[in-house]
Amino acid sequence: MSDSHFKKGAKVEISSVDDGFRGAWFHGTVIKPPSKRARKVTVEYETLVADEKESAPLRETIDLVQIRPTAPRERNRVFNLSEEVDAFYNDGWWEGVVTEALEGSRYSVYFRATGEQIEFAASDLRLHREWDNGKWIPPLEEEASLTSETNPTKETEEGIFSKGSLVEVSSDEDGFLGAWFAATILYAVEKDKFLVEYKDLRTEDDKDFLKEHADTLHIRPCPPETSRVDEFKQFEEVDAWYNDGWWVGVISKILDKSKYVVYFKGSNEEIEFEHSDLRLHQDWIDGKWVTASKALNLSD
């Protein structure tokens, strides 16, 4: 990370490792830049105060990896379904996913970390970006060409599978059938085919997140957040978070303290899960989400 971006007086964004603030970025100013020996930086927040009873801005000395330049944003951008965004909320920018486009340039955004879904004006949203080796990924759209050399597919025209969209990807490989893995579309490779970068799967050397080509038969938008499920029922079809992906299974037993046993037909296994690691199973059929049947026969 280049220190040239973080000189005294530089405007930056600051992340936190405290519970309840992870995934958020707050505006601030560099008060004391890092030195070659101490990879620490002192910052002053623009919107956070030192004490609720005082108006003095909060100052902290933090690790250099916790700051980045102020993220760029496009003007008058229209956001797409399943696109990963930052929403300005509670004095900071919080990472979420667009789940619905509403009237009056407003959008519904789902926050995975808290399970909340909140409505925002377009002016309070920006495309989510990562600061990586001195560059913004993805780059500012006004500086980059978003058109593929090939003809756009129906999905890209509709904005479902556009650059930067957060999606889920499946695989036909043995041992991975029935699983969906979160990924981001980097760009269109050819008709009905994209390069994606997984959110949780890494390369064999564990240096980077895994990138690979996927066609539209194996890509779908991230499922919308359904109404909160206080308790799953026996034989209800669910997705279970396991080995960095969502695996389709069926509730075979209901245990105490919000725990369940889930049966996986593909591997003929039963595994115990917490309620928080399960979601209702939904299928993406003909461009629509369909809730799964609750009466799947375990013996089939």
mmCIF file of C-alpha atoms in Angstrom:
data_model
loop_
_atom_site.group_PDB
_atom_site.id
_atom_site.type_symbol
_atom_site.label_atom_id
_atom_site.label_comp_id
_atom_site.label_asym_id
_atom_site.label_seq_id
_atom_site.Cartn_x
_atom_site.Cartn_y
_atom_site.Cartn_z
ATOM 1 C CA MET A 1 0.000 0.000 0.000
ATOM 2 C CA SER A 2 1.488 3.315 -1.072
ATOM 3 C CA ASP A 3 1.905 5.882 1.709
ATOM 4 C CA SER A 4 1.661 8.725 -0.833
ATOM 5 C CA HIS A 5 -2.127 8.609 -0.549
ATOM 6 C CA PHE A 6 -2.029 9.134 3.217
ATOM 7 C CA LYS A 7 -0.067 12.329 3.825
ATOM 8 C CA LYS A 8 -1.031 14.759 6.582
ATOM 9 C CA GLY A 9 -4.370 16.373 5.750
ATOM 10 C CA ALA A 10 -5.391 13.710 3.221
ATOM 11 C CA LYS A 11 -9.088 12.837 3.088
ATOM 12 C CA VAL A 12 -9.578 9.117 3.695
ATOM 13 C CA GLU A 13 -12.087 6.451 4.625
ATOM 14 C CA ILE A 14 -11.582 4.478 7.823
ATOM 15 C CA SER A 15 -12.710 0.955 8.679
ATOM 16 C CA SER A 16 -13.227 -0.494 12.130
ATOM 17 C CA VAL A 17 -12.571 -3.901 13.657
ATOM 18 C CA ASP A 18 -15.049 -3.313 16.485
ATOM 19 C CA ASP A 19 -18.186 -5.454 16.677
ATOM 20 C CA GLY A 20 -21.155 -3.723 15.110
ATOM 21 C CA PHE A 21 -19.001 -1.598 12.804
ATOM 22 C CA ARG A 22 -17.359 -4.187 10.568
ATOM 23 C CA GLY A 23 -18.116 -3.672 6.906
ATOM 24 C CA ALA A 24 -18.501 0.101 7.301
ATOM 25 C CA TRP A 25 -16.250 2.948 6.137
ATOM 26 C CA PHE A 26 -16.228 6.387 7.787
ATOM 27 C CA HIS A 27 -14.916 9.678 6.378
ATOM 28 C CA GLY A 28 -11.883 11.185 8.072
ATOM 29 C CA THR A 29 -8.627 13.117 7.750
ATOM 30 C CA VAL A 30 -5.027 11.993 8.299
ATOM 31 C CA ILE A 31 -3.586 13.862 11.304
ATOM 32 C CA LYS A 32 -0.292 11.984 11.596
ATOM 33 C CA PRO A 33 0.870 9.946 8.574
ATOM 34 C CA PRO A 34 2.591 6.561 8.895
ATOM 35 C CA SER A 35 6.354 6.274 9.199
ATOM 36 C CA LYS A 36 8.622 3.600 7.764
ATOM 37 C CA ARG A 37 9.027 2.020 11.193
ATOM 38 C CA ALA A 38 5.527 2.392 12.586
ATOM 39 C CA ARG A 39 2.805 1.296 10.183
ATOM 40 C CA LYS A 40 0.287 3.280 12.180
ATOM 41 C CA VAL A 41 -1.661 6.400 11.252
ATOM 42 C CA THR A 42 -3.571 8.901 13.380
ATOM 43 C CA VAL A 43 -6.902 9.971 11.925
ATOM 44 C CA GLU A 44 -9.736 12.316 12.842
ATOM 45 C CA TYR A 45 -13.292 11.286 11.954
ATOM 46 C CA GLU A 46 -15.644 13.706 10.218
ATOM 47 C CA THR A 47 -18.902 12.294 11.560
ATOM 48 C CA LEU A 48 -17.948 10.421 14.759
ATOM 49 C CA VAL A 49 -17.350 12.270 18.029
ATOM 50 C CA ALA A 50 -15.138 11.367 20.978
ATOM 51 C CA ASP A 51 -18.000 11.499 23.467
ATOM 52 C CA GLU A 52 -21.748 11.738 23.038
ATOM 53 C CA LYS A 53 -21.745 14.721 25.413
ATOM 54 C CA GLU A 54 -19.040 16.532 23.428
ATOM 55 C CA SER A 55 -18.749 17.763 19.858
ATOM 56 C CA ALA A 56 -15.010 17.172 19.486
ATOM 57 C CA PRO A 57 -14.263 14.820 16.550
ATOM 58 C CA LEU A 58 -13.013 11.369 17.455
ATOM 59 C CA ARG A 59 -9.279 10.768 16.922
ATOM 60 C CA GLU A 60 -7.697 7.324 16.764
ATOM 61 C CA THR A 61 -4.343 5.757 15.979
ATOM 62 C CA ILE A 62 -4.967 2.712 13.819
ATOM 63 C CA ASP A 63 -3.202 0.258 11.526
ATOM 64 C CA LEU A 64 -2.435 1.504 8.027
ATOM 65 C CA VAL A 65 -4.514 -1.312 6.516
ATOM 66 C CA GLN A 66 -7.634 0.224 8.081
ATOM 67 C CA ILE A 67 -7.645 3.289 5.833
ATOM 68 C CA ARG A 68 -8.002 3.954 2.129
ATOM 69 C CA PRO A 69 -8.548 7.017 -0.102
ATOM 70 C CA THR A 70 -12.103 8.318 -0.431
ATOM 71 C CA ALA A 71 -13.920 5.957 -2.798
ATOM 72 C CA PRO A 72 -15.019 7.430 -6.154
ATOM 73 C CA ARG A 73 -18.633 7.340 -7.274
ATOM 74 C CA GLU A 74 -20.498 7.833 -10.536
ATOM 75 C CA ARG A 75 -22.993 10.643 -11.055
ATOM 76 C CA ASN A 76 -26.685 9.843 -11.474
ATOM 77 C CA ARG A 77 -26.060 6.096 -11.569
ATOM 78 C CA VAL A 78 -28.902 3.612 -11.977
ATOM 79 C CA PHE A 79 -28.361 0.511 -9.843
ATOM 80 C CA ASN A 80 -29.226 -3.027 -10.894
ATOM 81 C CA LEU A 81 -30.818 -5.943 -9.066
ATOM 82 C CA SER A 82 -28.227 -7.924 -7.051
ATOM 83 C CA GLU A 83 -25.598 -5.217 -7.512
ATOM 84 C CA GLU A 84 -23.220 -4.782 -4.586
ATOM 85 C CA VAL A 85 -23.350 -1.242 -3.209
ATOM 86 C CA ASP A 86 -22.325 0.928 -0.276
ATOM 87 C CA ALA A 87 -25.183 2.723 1.488
ATOM 88 C CA PHE A 88 -24.661 5.852 3.592
ATOM 89 C CA TYR A 89 -26.245 4.996 6.940
ATOM 90 C CA ASN A 90 -25.463 5.876 10.567
ATOM 91 C CA ASP A 91 -22.638 8.256 9.562
ATOM 92 C CA GLY A 92 -20.797 5.725 7.391
ATOM 93 C CA TRP A 93 -20.821 3.670 4.205
ATOM 94 C CA TRP A 94 -22.121 0.122 4.752
ATOM 95 C CA GLU A 95 -21.808 -2.741 2.265
ATOM 96 C CA GLY A 96 -25.058 -4.251 1.005
ATOM 97 C CA VAL A 97 -26.875 -5.695 -2.010
ATOM 98 C CA VAL A 98 -29.676 -4.129 -4.071
ATOM 99 C CA THR A 99 -32.739 -6.360 -3.768
ATOM 100 C CA GLU A 100 -35.411 -4.144 -5.332
ATOM 101 C CA ALA A 101 -35.690 -1.004 -7.479
ATOM 102 C CA LEU A 102 -38.498 1.241 -6.222
ATOM 103 C CA GLU A 103 -40.247 4.320 -7.572
ATOM 104 C CA GLY A 104 -38.658 7.751 -7.315
ATOM 105 C CA SER A 105 -35.043 6.565 -7.718
ATOM 106 C CA ARG A 106 -35.171 4.611 -4.485
ATOM 107 C CA TYR A 107 -33.815 1.146 -3.769
ATOM 108 C CA SER A 108 -34.185 -1.584 -1.184
ATOM 109 C CA VAL A 109 -30.796 -2.764 0.119
ATOM 110 C CA TYR A 110 -30.105 -5.960 2.072
ATOM 111 C CA PHE A 111 -27.253 -6.095 4.587
ATOM 112 C CA ARG A 112 -25.928 -9.635 5.037
ATOM 113 C CA ALA A 113 -24.081 -8.820 8.259
ATOM 114 C CA THR A 114 -27.238 -7.812 10.135
ATOM 115 C CA GLY A 115 -29.979 -9.453 8.064
ATOM 116 C CA GLU A 116 -31.664 -6.047 7.668
ATOM 117 C CA GLN A 117 -33.318 -4.659 4.554
ATOM 118 C CA ILE A 118 -33.557 -0.844 4.337
ATOM 119 C CA GLU A 119 -34.824 1.595 1.707
ATOM 120 C CA PHE A 120 -32.447 4.272 0.353
ATOM 121 C CA ALA A 121 -32.492 7.121 -2.142
ATOM 122 C CA ALA A 122 -30.074 6.706 -5.057
ATOM 123 C CA SER A 123 -28.132 9.709 -3.741
ATOM 124 C CA ASP A 124 -27.230 7.681 -0.634
ATOM 125 C CA LEU A 125 -25.801 4.769 -2.629
ATOM 126 C CA ARG A 126 -22.592 4.135 -4.517
ATOM 127 C CA LEU A 127 -21.175 1.125 -6.325
ATOM 128 C CA HIS A 128 -19.151 -1.034 -3.904
ATOM 129 C CA ARG A 129 -15.413 -0.968 -4.608
ATOM 130 C CA GLU A 130 -12.272 -2.457 -3.085
ATOM 131 C CA TRP A 131 -8.949 -0.605 -2.785
ATOM 132 C CA ASP A 132 -6.355 -3.108 -4.027
ATOM 133 C CA ASN A 133 -2.661 -2.321 -4.613
ATOM 134 C CA GLY A 134 -3.285 1.358 -5.234
ATOM 135 C CA LYS A 135 -6.245 0.867 -7.573
ATOM 136 C CA TRP A 136 -10.019 0.808 -7.254
ATOM 137 C CA ILE A 137 -11.710 -2.436 -8.282
ATOM 138 C CA PRO A 138 -13.870 -2.089 -10.270
ATOM 139 C CA PRO A 139 -12.541 1.208 -11.714
ATOM 140 C CA LEU A 140 -14.735 4.272 -12.041
ATOM 141 C CA GLU A 141 -17.192 3.524 -14.840
ATOM 142 C CA GLU A 142 -16.679 6.924 -16.438
ATOM 143 C CA GLU A 143 -13.039 5.910 -16.932
ATOM 144 C CA ALA A 144 -13.613 2.332 -18.050
ATOM 145 C CA SER A 145 -15.410 0.701 -20.942
ATOM 146 C CA LEU A 146 -18.197 -1.555 -19.733
ATOM 147 C CA THR A 147 -19.105 -2.919 -23.165
ATOM 148 C CA SER A 148 -18.022 -6.351 -24.277
ATOM 149 C CA GLU A 149 -16.588 -6.959 -27.735
ATOM 150 C CA THR A 150 -19.354 -9.486 -28.231
ATOM 151 C CA ASN A 151 -23.061 -8.786 -28.446
ATOM 152 C CA PRO A 152 -24.657 -8.355 -25.004
ATOM 153 C CA THR A 153 -26.857 -11.168 -23.783
ATOM 154 C CA LYS A 154 -30.456 -10.751 -22.766
ATOM 155 C CA GLU A 155 -29.389 -10.953 -19.124
ATOM 156 C CA THR A 156 -26.816 -8.169 -19.425
ATOM 157 C CA GLU A 157 -29.315 -5.994 -21.268
ATOM 158 C CA GLU A 158 -31.722 -6.402 -18.376
ATOM 159 C CA GLY A 159 -28.956 -5.632 -15.894
ATOM 160 C CA ILE A 160 -29.266 -8.926 -14.058
ATOM 161 C CA PHE A 161 -25.751 -10.094 -14.883
ATOM 162 C CA SER A 162 -23.950 -6.786 -15.358
ATOM 163 C CA LYS A 163 -20.405 -5.962 -14.332
ATOM 164 C CA GLY A 164 -20.101 -5.742 -10.554
ATOM 165 C CA SER A 165 -23.310 -7.660 -9.837
ATOM 166 C CA LEU A 166 -23.242 -9.970 -6.839
ATOM 167 C CA VAL A 167 -24.407 -13.423 -7.941
ATOM 168 C CA GLU A 168 -24.308 -17.081 -6.958
ATOM 169 C CA VAL A 169 -22.529 -19.695 -9.078
ATOM 170 C CA SER A 170 -23.042 -23.464 -9.212
ATOM 171 C CA SER A 171 -20.774 -26.248 -10.468
ATOM 172 C CA ASP A 172 -21.277 -29.585 -12.220
ATOM 173 C CA GLU A 173 -18.091 -31.042 -10.725
ATOM 174 C CA ASP A 174 -18.344 -34.105 -8.507
ATOM 175 C CA GLY A 175 -18.633 -33.135 -4.882
ATOM 176 C CA PHE A 176 -20.088 -29.699 -5.628
ATOM 177 C CA LEU A 177 -23.522 -30.563 -7.029
ATOM 178 C CA GLY A 178 -26.314 -28.804 -5.171
ATOM 179 C CA ALA A 179 -24.124 -25.960 -3.916
ATOM 180 C CA TRP A 180 -24.158 -22.255 -4.767
ATOM 181 C CA PHE A 181 -21.184 -19.979 -4.114
ATOM 182 C CA ALA A 182 -21.304 -16.178 -3.825
ATOM 183 C CA ALA A 183 -19.328 -14.337 -6.504
ATOM 184 C CA THR A 184 -19.013 -11.013 -8.305
ATOM 185 C CA ILE A 185 -19.221 -10.649 -12.091
ATOM 186 C CA LEU A 186 -16.017 -9.054 -13.381
ATOM 187 C CA TYR A 187 -16.943 -8.834 -17.076
ATOM 188 C CA ALA A 188 -18.579 -10.633 -20.005
ATOM 189 C CA VAL A 189 -16.198 -13.006 -21.803
ATOM 190 C CA GLU A 190 -18.514 -13.929 -24.658
ATOM 191 C CA LYS A 191 -22.196 -14.526 -25.286
ATOM 192 C CA ASP A 192 -23.769 -16.022 -22.137
ATOM 193 C CA LYS A 193 -20.381 -16.415 -20.428
ATOM 194 C CA PHE A 194 -18.699 -14.330 -17.713
ATOM 195 C CA LEU A 195 -15.553 -14.132 -15.639
ATOM 196 C CA VAL A 196 -16.512 -14.245 -11.957
ATOM 197 C CA GLU A 197 -14.559 -13.808 -8.740
ATOM 198 C CA TYR A 198 -15.729 -15.834 -5.755
ATOM 199 C CA LYS A 199 -16.308 -14.110 -2.420
ATOM 200 C CA ASP A 200 -15.204 -17.041 -0.233
ATOM 201 C CA LEU A 201 -13.338 -19.551 -2.443
ATOM 202 C CA ARG A 202 -9.600 -18.982 -2.791
ATOM 203 C CA THR A 203 -6.840 -20.193 -5.102
ATOM 204 C CA GLU A 204 -4.775 -23.249 -4.141
ATOM 205 C CA ASP A 205 -1.918 -21.060 -2.868
ATOM 206 C CA ASP A 206 -4.471 -19.029 -0.840
ATOM 207 C CA LYS A 207 -3.087 -15.750 -2.209
ATOM 208 C CA ASP A 208 -6.183 -14.552 -4.064
ATOM 209 C CA PHE A 209 -9.875 -15.171 -4.409
ATOM 210 C CA LEU A 210 -10.628 -17.745 -7.090
ATOM 211 C CA LYS A 211 -11.634 -16.477 -10.532
ATOM 212 C CA GLU A 212 -13.168 -18.643 -13.251
ATOM 213 C CA HIS A 213 -15.497 -18.608 -16.246
ATOM 214 C CA ALA A 214 -19.177 -19.419 -15.733
ATOM 215 C CA ASP A 215 -22.100 -19.505 -18.150
ATOM 216 C CA THR A 216 -25.636 -18.262 -17.524
ATOM 217 C CA LEU A 217 -26.843 -21.818 -16.860
ATOM 218 C CA HIS A 218 -24.700 -21.806 -13.726
ATOM 219 C CA ILE A 219 -25.246 -18.198 -12.594
ATOM 220 C CA ARG A 220 -28.199 -16.678 -10.794
ATOM 221 C CA PRO A 221 -28.829 -13.474 -8.803
ATOM 222 C CA CYS A 222 -28.479 -13.729 -5.038
ATOM 223 C CA PRO A 223 -31.806 -14.926 -3.608
ATOM 224 C CA PRO A 224 -33.926 -12.153 -2.090
ATOM 225 C CA GLU A 225 -34.319 -12.023 1.657
ATOM 226 C CA THR A 226 -37.574 -13.760 2.535
ATOM 227 C CA SER A 227 -39.560 -12.923 5.627
ATOM 228 C CA ARG A 228 -37.781 -13.951 8.801
ATOM 229 C CA VAL A 229 -38.236 -17.602 9.690
ATOM 230 C CA ASP A 230 -38.490 -18.074 13.442
ATOM 231 C CA GLU A 231 -38.496 -21.854 13.142
ATOM 232 C CA PHE A 232 -37.997 -24.266 10.254
ATOM 233 C CA LYS A 233 -40.337 -27.231 9.896
ATOM 234 C CA GLN A 234 -39.525 -30.895 9.392
ATOM 235 C CA PHE A 235 -39.121 -31.834 5.697
ATOM 236 C CA GLU A 236 -38.762 -28.160 4.751
ATOM 237 C CA GLU A 237 -36.239 -27.592 1.962
ATOM 238 C CA VAL A 238 -33.433 -25.242 2.993
ATOM 239 C CA ASP A 239 -29.993 -24.016 1.988
ATOM 240 C CA ALA A 240 -27.289 -24.659 4.584
ATOM 241 C CA TRP A 241 -24.093 -22.590 4.837
ATOM 242 C CA TYR A 242 -21.320 -25.203 4.700
ATOM 243 C CA ASN A 243 -17.796 -25.285 3.242
ATOM 244 C CA ASP A 244 -18.021 -21.681 1.949
ATOM 245 C CA GLY A 245 -21.261 -22.205 0.030
ATOM 246 C CA TRP A 246 -25.008 -22.734 0.246
ATOM 247 C CA TRP A 247 -25.967 -26.419 -0.081
ATOM 248 C CA VAL A 248 -29.558 -27.538 -0.683
ATOM 249 C CA GLY A 249 -30.924 -29.982 1.862
ATOM 250 C CA VAL A 250 -34.003 -30.958 3.856
ATOM 251 C CA ILE A 251 -34.755 -30.547 7.570
ATOM 252 C CA SER A 252 -34.830 -34.122 8.851
ATOM 253 C CA LYS A 253 -34.842 -33.448 12.606
ATOM 254 C CA ILE A 254 -35.647 -30.485 14.842
ATOM 255 C CA LEU A 255 -33.381 -30.231 17.887
ATOM 256 C CA ASP A 256 -33.449 -27.974 20.936
ATOM 257 C CA LYS A 257 -31.999 -24.449 21.098
ATOM 258 C CA SER A 258 -32.606 -23.509 17.442
ATOM 259 C CA LYS A 259 -30.614 -26.405 16.020
ATOM 260 C CA TYR A 260 -31.563 -28.704 13.165
ATOM 261 C CA VAL A 261 -30.333 -31.824 11.414
ATOM 262 C CA VAL A 262 -30.239 -31.373 7.640
ATOM 263 C CA TYR A 263 -30.229 -34.254 5.164
ATOM 264 C CA PHE A 264 -28.264 -33.845 1.920
ATOM 265 C CA LYS A 265 -29.582 -36.130 -0.788
ATOM 266 C CA GLY A 266 -26.518 -35.773 -3.039
ATOM 267 C CA SER A 267 -24.093 -37.125 -0.442
ATOM 268 C CA ASN A 268 -26.591 -39.070 1.689
ATOM 269 C CA GLU A 269 -25.304 -37.207 4.764
ATOM 270 C CA GLU A 270 -26.985 -35.701 7.807
ATOM 271 C CA ILE A 271 -25.320 -32.703 9.469
ATOM 272 C CA GLU A 272 -26.348 -30.524 12.416
ATOM 273 C CA PHE A 273 -26.721 -26.753 11.859
ATOM 274 C CA GLU A 274 -27.580 -23.633 13.830
ATOM 275 C CA HIS A 275 -30.694 -21.718 12.770
ATOM 276 C CA SER A 276 -28.508 -18.772 11.674
ATOM 277 C CA ASP A 277 -26.716 -20.984 9.111
ATOM 278 C CA LEU A 278 -29.918 -21.881 7.255
ATOM 279 C CA ARG A 279 -32.167 -20.083 4.783
ATOM 280 C CA LEU A 280 -35.326 -21.056 2.916
ATOM 281 C CA HIS A 281 -34.487 -22.721 -0.387
ATOM 282 C CA GLN A 282 -35.549 -20.844 -3.516
ATOM 283 C CA ASP A 283 -35.125 -21.703 -7.200
ATOM 284 C CA TRP A 284 -34.410 -19.246 -10.027
ATOM 285 C CA ILE A 285 -36.787 -20.294 -12.832
ATOM 286 C CA ASP A 286 -37.464 -18.273 -15.998
ATOM 287 C CA GLY A 287 -36.207 -15.081 -14.418
ATOM 288 C CA LYS A 288 -38.270 -15.443 -11.237
ATOM 289 C CA TRP A 289 -37.673 -16.754 -7.725
ATOM 290 C CA VAL A 290 -39.835 -19.721 -6.752
ATOM 291 C CA THR A 291 -40.109 -20.985 -3.174
ATOM 292 C CA ALA A 292 -39.263 -24.657 -2.859
ATOM 293 C CA SER A 293 -41.747 -27.353 -1.927
ATOM 294 C CA LYS A 294 -41.927 -28.284 1.737
ATOM 295 C CA ALA A 295 -42.752 -31.908 1.041
ATOM 296 C CA LEU A 296 -39.626 -33.355 -0.532
ATOM 297 C CA ASN A 297 -39.524 -37.118 -0.070
ATOM 298 C CA LEU A 298 -36.339 -38.080 1.739
ATOM 299 C CA SER A 299 -36.446 -41.621 0.457
ATOM 300 C CA ASP A 300 -36.397 -40.739 -3.273
#
